[in-house]
Amino acid sequence: SGGLLVVDRHRAHVKVLYERFLAAGSTDSAESQQILFPETVTLAPSQHIILESIKEEAATAGFMLEYKDKNTWEILAVPAALGKLSPKDVLLKMIETVGDGMENGVADTAQAIHRHVALSMARSGAVRPGDYLAPAEAEELLAALFALPDPQYTPDGGRILFEISERFIASQL
């Protein structure tokens, strides 16, 4: 029937990146990029425990981490897909996401951790609400979104597509 389809581009980008990270992690290790000056991260004890539990999954995702001492880690390499994002921020967000999943009773399996890591990286790497997308970038994002089996929802259930009916639009004029 006609109308207007509104796409939440942040959620769409999260969905596209999430599916890419999942696919990359299920086949092999993701491509890593060495950091010229390794970043040091000092964690709270609870964060350290979570990172210990996901360090293999983080390595598969493309992070190369080295434990120093007293809950301090060095980030030596990051997933190439992170681009200009802060490796420290992404790592902390991954830890937070996995910690939230553990608190909510999500199974602590390698597959669950892989999904948490992929979602965290996707959220960190996605275009922010209000950020400008060039027309070619928007077209590429839409093409990637609509190539997915379920483009309607984010991995955590948020709606990506909203339809405004022709009837509603006409009633507002």
JSON list of C-alpha atoms in Angstrom, two decimals, residues 16-101:
[
{"chain": "A", "resi": 16, "resn": "VAL", "atom": "CA", "xyz": [25.05, -4.68, 9.35]},
{"chain": "A", "resi": 17, "resn": "LEU", "atom": "CA", "xyz": [28.28, -4.51, 11.36]},
{"chain": "A", "resi": 18, "resn": "TYR", "atom": "CA", "xyz": [27.05, -7.13, 13.84]},
{"chain": "A", "resi": 19, "resn": "GLU", "atom": "CA", "xyz": [26.31, -9.61, 11.06]},
{"chain": "A", "resi": 20, "resn": "ARG", "atom": "CA", "xyz": [29.72, -8.93, 9.49]},
{"chain": "A", "resi": 21, "resn": "PHE", "atom": "CA", "xyz": [31.55, -9.42, 12.79]},
{"chain": "A", "resi": 22, "resn": "LEU", "atom": "CA", "xyz": [29.59, -12.62, 13.47]},
{"chain": "A", "resi": 23, "resn": "ALA", "atom": "CA", "xyz": [30.39, -13.99, 10.03]},
{"chain": "A", "resi": 24, "resn": "ALA", "atom": "CA", "xyz": [34.07, -13.05, 10.29]},
{"chain": "A", "resi": 25, "resn": "GLY", "atom": "CA", "xyz": [34.40, -14.65, 13.71]},
{"chain": "A", "resi": 26, "resn": "SER", "atom": "CA", "xyz": [32.67, -17.87, 12.70]},
{"chain": "A", "resi": 27, "resn": "THR", "atom": "CA", "xyz": [35.11, -18.62, 9.91]},
{"chain": "A", "resi": 28, "resn": "ASP", "atom": "CA", "xyz": [38.48, -17.54, 11.20]},
{"chain": "A", "resi": 29, "resn": "SER", "atom": "CA", "xyz": [40.18, -14.89, 13.22]},
{"chain": "A", "resi": 30, "resn": "ALA", "atom": "CA", "xyz": [39.35, -11.37, 12.16]},
{"chain": "A", "resi": 31, "resn": "GLU", "atom": "CA", "xyz": [42.05, -9.27, 10.58]},
{"chain": "A", "resi": 32, "resn": "SER", "atom": "CA", "xyz": [44.14, -7.41, 13.17]},
{"chain": "A", "resi": 33, "resn": "GLN", "atom": "CA", "xyz": [45.98, -4.15, 12.90]},
{"chain": "A", "resi": 34, "resn": "GLN", "atom": "CA", "xyz": [49.06, -3.58, 15.07]},
{"chain": "A", "resi": 35, "resn": "ILE", "atom": "CA", "xyz": [49.04, -0.42, 17.18]},
{"chain": "A", "resi": 36, "resn": "LEU", "atom": "CA", "xyz": [52.15, 1.72, 16.85]},
{"chain": "A", "resi": 37, "resn": "PHE", "atom": "CA", "xyz": [51.98, 2.77, 20.50]},
{"chain": "A", "resi": 38, "resn": "PRO", "atom": "CA", "xyz": [50.22, 0.09, 22.58]},
{"chain": "A", "resi": 39, "resn": "GLU", "atom": "CA", "xyz": [47.48, 1.38, 24.86]},
{"chain": "A", "resi": 40, "resn": "THR", "atom": "CA", "xyz": [47.47, 0.49, 28.54]},
{"chain": "A", "resi": 41, "resn": "VAL", "atom": "CA", "xyz": [44.16, -0.26, 30.26]},
{"chain": "A", "resi": 42, "resn": "THR", "atom": "CA", "xyz": [43.80, -0.67, 34.01]},
{"chain": "A", "resi": 43, "resn": "LEU", "atom": "CA", "xyz": [40.63, -2.52, 34.92]},
{"chain": "A", "resi": 44, "resn": "ALA", "atom": "CA", "xyz": [38.55, -2.92, 38.05]},
{"chain": "A", "resi": 45, "resn": "PRO", "atom": "CA", "xyz": [38.82, -6.46, 39.45]},
{"chain": "A", "resi": 46, "resn": "SER", "atom": "CA", "xyz": [35.37, -7.38, 38.09]},
{"chain": "A", "resi": 47, "resn": "GLN", "atom": "CA", "xyz": [36.32, -6.10, 34.62]},
{"chain": "A", "resi": 48, "resn": "HIS", "atom": "CA", "xyz": [39.58, -8.06, 34.76]},
{"chain": "A", "resi": 49, "resn": "ILE", "atom": "CA", "xyz": [37.66, -11.28, 35.49]},
{"chain": "A", "resi": 50, "resn": "ILE", "atom": "CA", "xyz": [35.37, -10.67, 32.51]},
{"chain": "A", "resi": 51, "resn": "LEU", "atom": "CA", "xyz": [38.30, -9.90, 30.20]},
{"chain": "A", "resi": 52, "resn": "GLU", "atom": "CA", "xyz": [40.04, -13.09, 31.34]},
{"chain": "A", "resi": 53, "resn": "SER", "atom": "CA", "xyz": [36.88, -15.02, 30.39]},
{"chain": "A", "resi": 54, "resn": "ILE", "atom": "CA", "xyz": [36.63, -13.45, 26.91]},
{"chain": "A", "resi": 55, "resn": "LYS", "atom": "CA", "xyz": [40.30, -13.00, 25.96]},
{"chain": "A", "resi": 56, "resn": "GLU", "atom": "CA", "xyz": [40.22, -15.86, 23.42]},
{"chain": "A", "resi": 57, "resn": "GLU", "atom": "CA", "xyz": [37.05, -14.49, 21.87]},
{"chain": "A", "resi": 58, "resn": "ALA", "atom": "CA", "xyz": [38.61, -11.01, 21.80]},
{"chain": "A", "resi": 59, "resn": "ALA", "atom": "CA", "xyz": [41.64, -12.49, 20.03]},
{"chain": "A", "resi": 60, "resn": "THR", "atom": "CA", "xyz": [39.36, -14.14, 17.46]},
{"chain": "A", "resi": 61, "resn": "ALA", "atom": "CA", "xyz": [37.69, -10.75, 16.97]},
{"chain": "A", "resi": 62, "resn": "GLY", "atom": "CA", "xyz": [41.12, -9.22, 16.22]},
{"chain": "A", "resi": 63, "resn": "PHE", "atom": "CA", "xyz": [42.34, -7.89, 19.58]},
{"chain": "A", "resi": 64, "resn": "MET", "atom": "CA", "xyz": [45.86, -8.77, 20.69]},
{"chain": "A", "resi": 65, "resn": "LEU", "atom": "CA", "xyz": [46.05, -8.23, 24.44]},
{"chain": "A", "resi": 66, "resn": "GLU", "atom": "CA", "xyz": [48.84, -8.79, 26.91]},
{"chain": "A", "resi": 67, "resn": "TYR", "atom": "CA", "xyz": [48.39, -8.96, 30.68]},
{"chain": "A", "resi": 68, "resn": "LYS", "atom": "CA", "xyz": [50.94, -6.88, 32.57]},
{"chain": "A", "resi": 69, "resn": "ASP", "atom": "CA", "xyz": [50.10, -6.91, 36.29]},
{"chain": "A", "resi": 70, "resn": "LYS", "atom": "CA", "xyz": [47.56, -5.71, 38.85]},
{"chain": "A", "resi": 71, "resn": "ASN", "atom": "CA", "xyz": [44.60, -5.80, 36.42]},
{"chain": "A", "resi": 72, "resn": "THR", "atom": "CA", "xyz": [46.59, -3.85, 33.81]},
{"chain": "A", "resi": 73, "resn": "TRP", "atom": "CA", "xyz": [46.53, -4.94, 30.17]},
{"chain": "A", "resi": 74, "resn": "GLU", "atom": "CA", "xyz": [48.19, -3.67, 27.01]},
{"chain": "A", "resi": 75, "resn": "ILE", "atom": "CA", "xyz": [46.32, -3.50, 23.72]},
{"chain": "A", "resi": 76, "resn": "LEU", "atom": "CA", "xyz": [48.87, -4.45, 21.05]},
{"chain": "A", "resi": 77, "resn": "ALA", "atom": "CA", "xyz": [46.55, -4.92, 18.06]},
{"chain": "A", "resi": 78, "resn": "VAL", "atom": "CA", "xyz": [42.90, -4.25, 17.26]},
{"chain": "A", "resi": 79, "resn": "PRO", "atom": "CA", "xyz": [40.37, -5.51, 14.72]},
{"chain": "A", "resi": 80, "resn": "ALA", "atom": "CA", "xyz": [41.08, -3.76, 11.41]},
{"chain": "A", "resi": 81, "resn": "ALA", "atom": "CA", "xyz": [37.34, -3.06, 11.16]},
{"chain": "A", "resi": 82, "resn": "LEU", "atom": "CA", "xyz": [37.52, -0.63, 14.10]},
{"chain": "A", "resi": 83, "resn": "GLY", "atom": "CA", "xyz": [39.00, 2.09, 11.93]},
{"chain": "A", "resi": 84, "resn": "LYS", "atom": "CA", "xyz": [39.42, 5.32, 13.91]},
{"chain": "A", "resi": 85, "resn": "LEU", "atom": "CA", "xyz": [37.62, 4.16, 17.04]},
{"chain": "A", "resi": 86, "resn": "SER", "atom": "CA", "xyz": [39.43, 4.18, 20.37]},
{"chain": "A", "resi": 87, "resn": "PRO", "atom": "CA", "xyz": [40.66, 0.62, 21.08]},
{"chain": "A", "resi": 88, "resn": "LYS", "atom": "CA", "xyz": [40.40, 1.26, 24.82]},
{"chain": "A", "resi": 89, "resn": "ASP", "atom": "CA", "xyz": [36.80, 2.48, 24.56]},
{"chain": "A", "resi": 90, "resn": "VAL", "atom": "CA", "xyz": [35.79, -0.49, 22.40]},
{"chain": "A", "resi": 91, "resn": "LEU", "atom": "CA", "xyz": [37.47, -2.95, 24.77]},
{"chain": "A", "resi": 92, "resn": "LEU", "atom": "CA", "xyz": [35.76, -1.39, 27.81]},
{"chain": "A", "resi": 93, "resn": "LYS", "atom": "CA", "xyz": [32.40, -1.46, 26.00]},
{"chain": "A", "resi": 94, "resn": "MET", "atom": "CA", "xyz": [32.94, -5.15, 25.15]},
{"chain": "A", "resi": 95, "resn": "ILE", "atom": "CA", "xyz": [33.63, -5.90, 28.82]},
{"chain": "A", "resi": 96, "resn": "GLU", "atom": "CA", "xyz": [30.55, -3.93, 29.87]},
{"chain": "A", "resi": 97, "resn": "THR", "atom": "CA", "xyz": [28.33, -5.68, 27.29]},
{"chain": "A", "resi": 98, "resn": "VAL", "atom": "CA", "xyz": [29.52, -9.14, 28.33]},
{"chain": "A", "resi": 99, "resn": "GLY", "atom": "CA", "xyz": [29.15, -8.21, 32.01]},
{"chain": "A", "resi": 100, "resn": "ASP", "atom": "CA", "xyz": [25.57, -7.03, 31.40]},
{"chain": "A", "resi": 101, "resn": "GLY", "atom": "CA", "xyz": [24.83, -10.31, 29.61]}
]
